[in-house]
Amino acid sequence: MQATIAASRQARSAEFNHSAWHLIFNVLQLRAGQKVVVSAAAGGVGSIAVQLASQTRAEVIALASTEKKRALTLELGAKAAADSSHTPIWVRGSRRPARGKAHAALEMTGVPPSSRR
């Protein structure tokens, strides 16, 4: 039983790595100096995406639901971390985000930011 669980975890880990790599480098084509917002940044794919993007020298803004998860994203290389349980200000109608415009965003929760309350 334990061997099956370990194999399952390894398979998921490989999936997370592949998905994050594909999103960061193939889909977004992220480069040094660009700003990216990563939702679910403490999750499987999100945490790998934070690391890959920060290693690319992109500015990573991580969204996570708890203080513990936000702290983790900062340890993984995010420049800033925000509470994902609240609707971001740029969704509520702000014309200009506080610290400049993001070049890209990874939304991996399956819930559009505008529907969060």
XYZ file of N, CA, C and O in Angstrom:
468
model
N 0.820 -1.195 0.000
C 0.000 0.000 0.000
C 0.864 1.260 0.000
O 0.613 2.182 -0.747
N 1.887 1.308 0.871
C 2.761 2.480 0.954
C 3.474 2.734 -0.369
O 3.656 3.874 -0.769
N 3.901 1.669 -1.053
C 4.588 1.819 -2.336
C 3.659 2.442 -3.366
O 4.079 3.271 -4.177
N 2.393 2.063 -3.343
C 1.408 2.626 -4.270
C 1.202 4.109 -3.997
O 1.142 4.911 -4.928
N 1.117 4.480 -2.726
C 0.952 5.889 -2.358
C 2.175 6.694 -2.780
O 2.053 7.769 -3.363
N 3.367 6.165 -2.535
C 4.603 6.854 -2.918
C 4.671 7.036 -4.428
O 5.040 8.107 -4.918
N 4.320 6.018 -5.189
C 4.335 6.105 -6.652
C 3.334 7.142 -7.140
O 3.610 7.906 -8.060
N 2.184 7.188 -6.504
C 1.157 8.174 -6.870
C 1.654 9.597 -6.622
O 1.452 10.486 -7.436
N 2.311 9.815 -5.490
C 2.851 11.143 -5.177
C 3.933 11.543 -6.169
O 4.000 12.694 -6.591
N 4.780 10.606 -6.548
C 5.834 10.912 -7.514
C 5.229 11.264 -8.869
O 5.695 12.178 -9.541
N 4.203 10.562 -9.268
C 3.548 10.849 -10.539
C 2.919 12.239 -10.523
O 3.036 12.993 -11.489
N 2.270 12.583 -9.402
C 1.676 13.919 -9.283
C 2.750 14.988 -9.326
O 2.587 16.036 -9.947
N 3.864 14.753 -8.650
C 4.959 15.712 -8.627
C 5.484 15.958 -10.039
O 5.737 17.100 -10.427
N 5.644 14.898 -10.810
C 6.099 15.046 -12.195
C 5.086 15.839 -13.013
O 5.462 16.692 -13.829
N 3.793 15.591 -12.782
C 2.737 16.353 -13.465
C 2.810 17.832 -13.114
O 2.687 18.690 -13.979
N 2.983 18.132 -11.836
C 3.073 19.529 -11.391
C 4.259 20.220 -12.051
O 4.137 21.353 -12.541
N 5.408 19.551 -12.057
C 6.608 20.132 -12.654
C 6.410 20.412 -14.141
O 6.737 21.490 -14.629
N 5.872 19.427 -14.842
C 5.644 19.581 -16.276
C 4.637 20.700 -16.556
O 4.856 21.541 -17.444
N 3.558 20.730 -15.801
C 2.528 21.763 -16.011
C 3.085 23.159 -15.763
O 2.864 24.084 -16.562
N 3.802 23.336 -14.667
C 4.364 24.653 -14.342
C 5.370 25.085 -15.403
O 5.355 26.236 -15.856
N 6.242 24.188 -15.809
C 7.239 24.494 -16.846
C 6.537 24.929 -18.132
O 6.895 25.940 -18.742
N 5.544 24.157 -18.542
C 4.811 24.471 -19.775
C 4.145 25.855 -19.684
O 4.246 26.655 -20.615
N 3.491 26.137 -18.565
C 2.811 27.428 -18.407
C 3.796 28.605 -18.409
O 3.578 29.606 -19.086
N 4.869 28.482 -17.656
C 5.833 29.581 -17.524
C 6.602 29.832 -18.810
O 6.726 30.973 -19.268
N 7.126 28.772 -19.428
C 8.032 28.953 -20.559
C 7.388 28.821 -21.936
O 7.775 29.528 -22.861
N 6.402 27.959 -22.094
C 5.782 27.787 -23.408
C 4.580 28.699 -23.616
O 4.438 29.303 -24.670
N 3.714 28.787 -22.612
C 2.501 29.594 -22.766
C 2.795 31.071 -22.537
O 2.539 31.911 -23.401
N 3.345 31.403 -21.371
C 3.604 32.814 -21.049
C 4.884 33.346 -21.673
O 5.013 34.546 -21.872
N 5.829 32.464 -21.950
C 7.148 32.861 -22.446
C 7.737 33.958 -21.558
O 8.226 34.983 -22.029
N 7.677 33.712 -20.255
C 8.101 34.672 -19.252
C 9.595 34.947 -19.348
O 10.392 34.042 -19.565
N 9.941 36.226 -19.170
C 11.338 36.657 -19.242
C 11.708 37.451 -17.999
O 10.846 37.951 -17.291
N 12.995 37.593 -17.790
C 13.515 38.386 -16.675
C 12.940 39.799 -16.738
O 12.804 40.382 -17.815
N 12.579 40.318 -15.568
C 12.062 41.674 -15.475
C 10.561 41.794 -15.634
O 9.984 42.829 -15.317
N 9.905 40.758 -16.136
C 8.456 40.807 -16.270
C 7.809 40.491 -14.927
O 8.402 39.856 -14.067
N 6.580 40.958 -14.768
C 5.822 40.713 -13.536
C 4.730 39.698 -13.830
O 4.003 39.823 -14.812
N 4.621 38.682 -12.963
C 3.600 37.651 -13.122
C 2.868 37.463 -11.800
O 3.468 37.479 -10.737
N 1.546 37.320 -11.888
C 0.708 37.030 -10.736
C 0.378 35.539 -10.777
O -0.067 35.042 -11.812
N 0.633 34.837 -9.681
C 0.366 33.400 -9.625
C -0.682 33.135 -8.556
O -0.454 33.380 -7.375
N -1.856 32.649 -8.984
C -2.886 32.279 -8.015
C -2.605 30.858 -7.531
O -1.868 30.111 -8.173
N -3.185 30.498 -6.406
C -2.944 29.173 -5.812
C -1.443 28.905 -5.739
O -0.966 27.816 -6.028
N -0.706 29.931 -5.347
C 0.759 29.904 -5.415
C 1.416 28.947 -4.429
O 2.595 28.651 -4.568
N 0.680 28.457 -3.453
C 1.246 27.489 -2.509
C 0.836 26.067 -2.855
O 1.221 25.124 -2.170
N 0.082 25.901 -3.931
C -0.366 24.573 -4.347
C 0.699 23.846 -5.156
O 1.821 24.324 -5.320
N 0.339 22.693 -5.673
C 1.286 21.861 -6.412
C 1.903 22.555 -7.605
O 3.119 22.739 -7.674
N 1.094 22.953 -8.573
C 1.600 23.630 -9.766
C 2.044 25.048 -9.423
O 3.090 25.515 -9.882
N 1.268 25.741 -8.601
C 1.583 27.126 -8.254
C 2.930 27.288 -7.583
O 3.693 28.205 -7.899
N 3.262 26.407 -6.651
C 4.543 26.529 -5.943
C 5.723 26.293 -6.877
O 6.757 26.960 -6.766
N 5.573 25.386 -7.825
C 6.627 25.159 -8.814
C 6.716 26.367 -9.747
O 7.811 26.828 -10.090
N 5.564 26.922 -10.139
C 5.543 28.098 -11.010
C 6.236 29.292 -10.344
O 6.980 30.031 -10.998
N 6.002 29.481 -9.057
C 6.664 30.567 -8.313
C 8.178 30.390 -8.394
O 8.917 31.339 -8.680
N 8.651 29.182 -8.154
C 10.096 28.927 -8.179
C 10.690 29.132 -9.571
O 11.735 29.773 -9.719
N 10.032 28.601 -10.588
C 10.550 28.744 -11.949
C 10.579 30.207 -12.383
O 11.561 30.676 -12.965
N 9.486 30.916 -12.099
C 9.416 32.327 -12.497
C 10.460 33.164 -11.764
O 11.116 34.019 -12.371
N 10.646 32.919 -10.488
C 11.633 33.707 -9.744
C 13.053 33.363 -10.184
O 13.915 34.238 -10.238
N 13.306 32.106 -10.556
C 14.625 31.733 -11.068
C 14.897 32.363 -12.432
O 16.047 32.533 -12.824
N 13.829 32.725 -13.127
C 13.951 33.411 -14.416
C 14.184 34.907 -14.200
O 14.371 35.649 -15.139
N 14.141 35.322 -12.947
C 14.292 36.713 -12.520
C 13.080 37.565 -12.893
O 13.201 38.758 -13.125
N 11.929 36.917 -12.956
C 10.681 37.654 -13.103
C 10.242 38.089 -11.706
O 10.644 37.506 -10.701
N 9.416 39.118 -11.645
C 8.858 39.571 -10.367
C 7.569 38.802 -10.127
O 6.609 38.935 -10.885
N 7.543 37.994 -9.081
C 6.403 37.122 -8.810
C 5.547 37.700 -7.696
O 6.033 37.992 -6.607
N 4.257 37.875 -7.992
C 3.264 38.263 -6.997
C 2.427 37.005 -6.748
O 1.753 36.518 -7.649
N 2.496 36.482 -5.540
C 1.810 35.236 -5.211
C 0.480 35.514 -4.529
O 0.390 36.398 -3.685
N -0.543 34.768 -4.894
C -1.845 34.838 -4.237
C -2.067 33.527 -3.495
O -1.936 32.447 -4.073
N -2.368 33.621 -2.211
C -2.617 32.438 -1.397
C -3.615 32.796 -0.299
O -3.712 33.958 0.109
N -4.323 31.797 0.207
C -5.465 32.047 1.097
C -5.131 32.224 2.570
O -5.932 32.791 3.303
N -3.982 31.743 3.025
C -3.654 31.860 4.449
C -2.281 32.499 4.629
O -1.452 32.483 3.712
N -2.051 33.009 5.821
C -0.756 33.624 6.123
C 0.379 32.611 5.981
O 1.448 32.922 5.463
N 0.141 31.391 6.426
C 1.155 30.337 6.326
C 1.515 30.059 4.866
O 2.694 29.926 4.514
N 0.515 29.993 4.004
C 0.754 29.749 2.584
C 1.463 30.939 1.934
O 2.354 30.753 1.093
N 1.081 32.151 2.326
C 1.759 33.336 1.779
C 3.223 33.361 2.200
O 4.101 33.687 1.397
N 3.500 32.990 3.439
C 4.890 32.928 3.914
C 5.685 31.905 3.098
O 6.842 32.157 2.734
N 5.072 30.778 2.805
C 5.734 29.756 1.994
C 6.099 30.309 0.622
O 7.210 30.105 0.134
N 5.173 31.029 -0.011
C 5.453 31.547 -1.358
C 6.618 32.540 -1.345
O 7.409 32.572 -2.285
N 6.731 33.307 -0.274
C 7.866 34.232 -0.161
C 9.177 33.455 -0.019
O 10.194 33.833 -0.610
N 9.147 32.359 0.730
C 10.327 31.495 0.865
C 10.710 30.869 -0.470
O 11.885 30.633 -0.740
N 9.710 30.608 -1.314
C 9.956 29.987 -2.622
C 10.446 30.976 -3.668
O 10.820 30.571 -4.760
N 10.408 32.278 -3.340
C 10.957 33.259 -4.270
C 10.025 34.367 -4.721
O 10.432 35.231 -5.493
N 8.786 34.358 -4.263
C 7.870 35.441 -4.636
C 8.360 36.758 -4.032
O 8.874 36.780 -2.919
N 8.190 37.835 -4.783
C 8.583 39.151 -4.280
C 7.533 39.690 -3.313
O 7.847 40.409 -2.374
N 6.279 39.340 -3.551
C 5.174 39.789 -2.699
C 4.119 38.694 -2.663
O 4.031 37.874 -3.575
N 3.314 38.712 -1.608
C 2.235 37.737 -1.472
C 0.987 38.457 -0.985
O 1.061 39.298 -0.091
N -0.141 38.134 -1.600
C -1.411 38.777 -1.243
C -2.458 37.719 -0.910
O -2.366 36.572 -1.345
N -3.461 38.144 -0.166
C -4.551 37.268 0.261
C -5.489 37.002 -0.907
O -6.110 37.924 -1.432
N -5.603 35.763 -1.302
C -6.466 35.406 -2.432
C -7.922 35.243 -2.042
O -8.772 35.062 -2.901
N -8.221 35.328 -0.746
C -9.607 35.136 -0.326
C -10.448 36.393 -0.522
O -11.654 36.366 -0.346
N -9.817 37.483 -0.906
C -10.524 38.726 -1.196
C -10.387 39.050 -2.679
O -9.377 38.732 -3.294
N -11.384 39.678 -3.233
C -11.312 40.076 -4.628
C -10.226 41.130 -4.789
O -10.238 42.141 -4.093
N -9.255 40.906 -5.677
C -8.195 41.894 -5.876
C -8.750 43.245 -6.323
O -9.767 43.311 -7.002
N -8.061 44.307 -5.955
C -8.537 45.656 -6.264
C -8.664 45.897 -7.765
O -9.563 46.593 -8.209
N -7.788 45.288 -8.570
C -7.883 45.535 -10.002
C -9.114 44.893 -10.618
O -9.552 45.283 -11.680
N -9.706 43.926 -9.937
C -10.944 43.308 -10.423
C -12.146 44.183 -10.063
O -13.125 44.228 -10.779
N -12.050 44.924 -8.963
C -13.173 45.741 -8.511
C -13.309 47.046 -9.291
O -14.117 47.883 -8.953
N -12.492 47.257 -10.294
C -12.676 48.435 -11.119
C -11.534 49.429 -11.085
O -11.622 50.482 -11.708
N -10.471 49.134 -10.398
C -9.322 50.029 -10.410
C -8.745 50.078 -11.819
O -8.591 49.063 -12.477
N -8.434 51.256 -12.276
C -7.855 51.383 -13.607
C -6.355 51.124 -13.599
O -5.782 50.780 -14.610
N -5.733 51.331 -12.458
C -4.286 51.183 -12.378
C -3.893 50.406 -11.127
O -4.043 50.923 -10.030
N -3.377 49.193 -11.285
C -2.926 48.460 -10.098
C -1.849 49.239 -9.357
O -1.102 50.004 -9.955
N -1.775 49.032 -8.068
C -0.913 49.830 -7.202
C 0.542 49.888 -7.641
O 1.136 50.944 -7.635
N 1.139 48.802 -7.999
C 2.573 48.802 -8.293
C 2.856 48.432 -9.745
O 3.776 47.695 -10.029
N 2.092 48.913 -10.655
C 2.343 48.639 -12.064
C 1.560 47.452 -12.577
O 0.916 46.728 -11.834
N 1.644 47.289 -13.845
C 0.865 46.274 -14.537
C 1.625 44.950 -14.612
O 2.819 44.923 -14.878
N 0.910 43.876 -14.403
C 1.507 42.543 -14.556
C 1.537 42.189 -16.039
O 0.626 42.525 -16.785
N 2.593 41.508 -16.445
C 2.703 41.045 -17.825
C 1.841 39.816 -18.063
O 1.384 39.581 -19.177
N 1.646 39.040 -16.996
C 0.897 37.787 -17.139
C 0.336 37.356 -15.794
O 0.782 37.818 -14.749
N -0.643 36.465 -15.864
C -1.218 35.897 -14.641
C -1.520 34.428 -14.880
O -1.980 34.051 -15.954
N -1.239 33.621 -13.878
C -1.596 32.201 -13.918
C -2.763 31.992 -12.970
O -2.633 32.199 -11.772
N -3.902 31.607 -13.511
C -5.095 31.349 -12.703
C -5.321 29.840 -12.702
O -5.638 29.270 -13.730
N -5.077 29.221 -11.549
C -5.154 27.769 -11.494
C -6.200 27.247 -10.531
O -6.258 26.056 -10.266
N -7.044 28.127 -9.991
C -8.043 27.662 -9.035
C -9.330 27.206 -9.719
O -10.134 26.528 -9.121
N -9.516 27.605 -10.958
C -10.731 27.255 -11.671
C -11.892 28.175 -11.369
O -12.983 28.009 -11.881
N -11.648 29.200 -10.553
C -12.686 30.168 -10.199
C -12.243 31.540 -10.685
O -11.181 32.019 -10.289
N -13.002 32.178 -11.568
C -12.615 33.501 -12.038
C -12.503 34.483 -10.862
O -13.353 34.465 -9.971
N -11.453 35.318 -10.829
C -11.280 36.254 -9.708
C -12.497 37.143 -9.469
O -12.807 37.485 -8.346
N -13.223 37.484 -10.522
C -14.368 38.372 -10.368
C -15.521 37.736 -9.598
O -16.412 38.421 -9.132
N -15.515 36.395 -9.466
C -16.624 35.738 -8.756
C -16.289 35.462 -7.291
O -17.114 34.973 -6.557
N -15.067 35.770 -6.866
C -14.677 35.567 -5.462
C -15.225 36.695 -4.607
O -15.194 37.842 -4.992
N -15.654 36.371 -3.424
C -16.159 37.415 -2.507
C -15.585 37.213 -1.151
O -15.477 36.296 -0.544
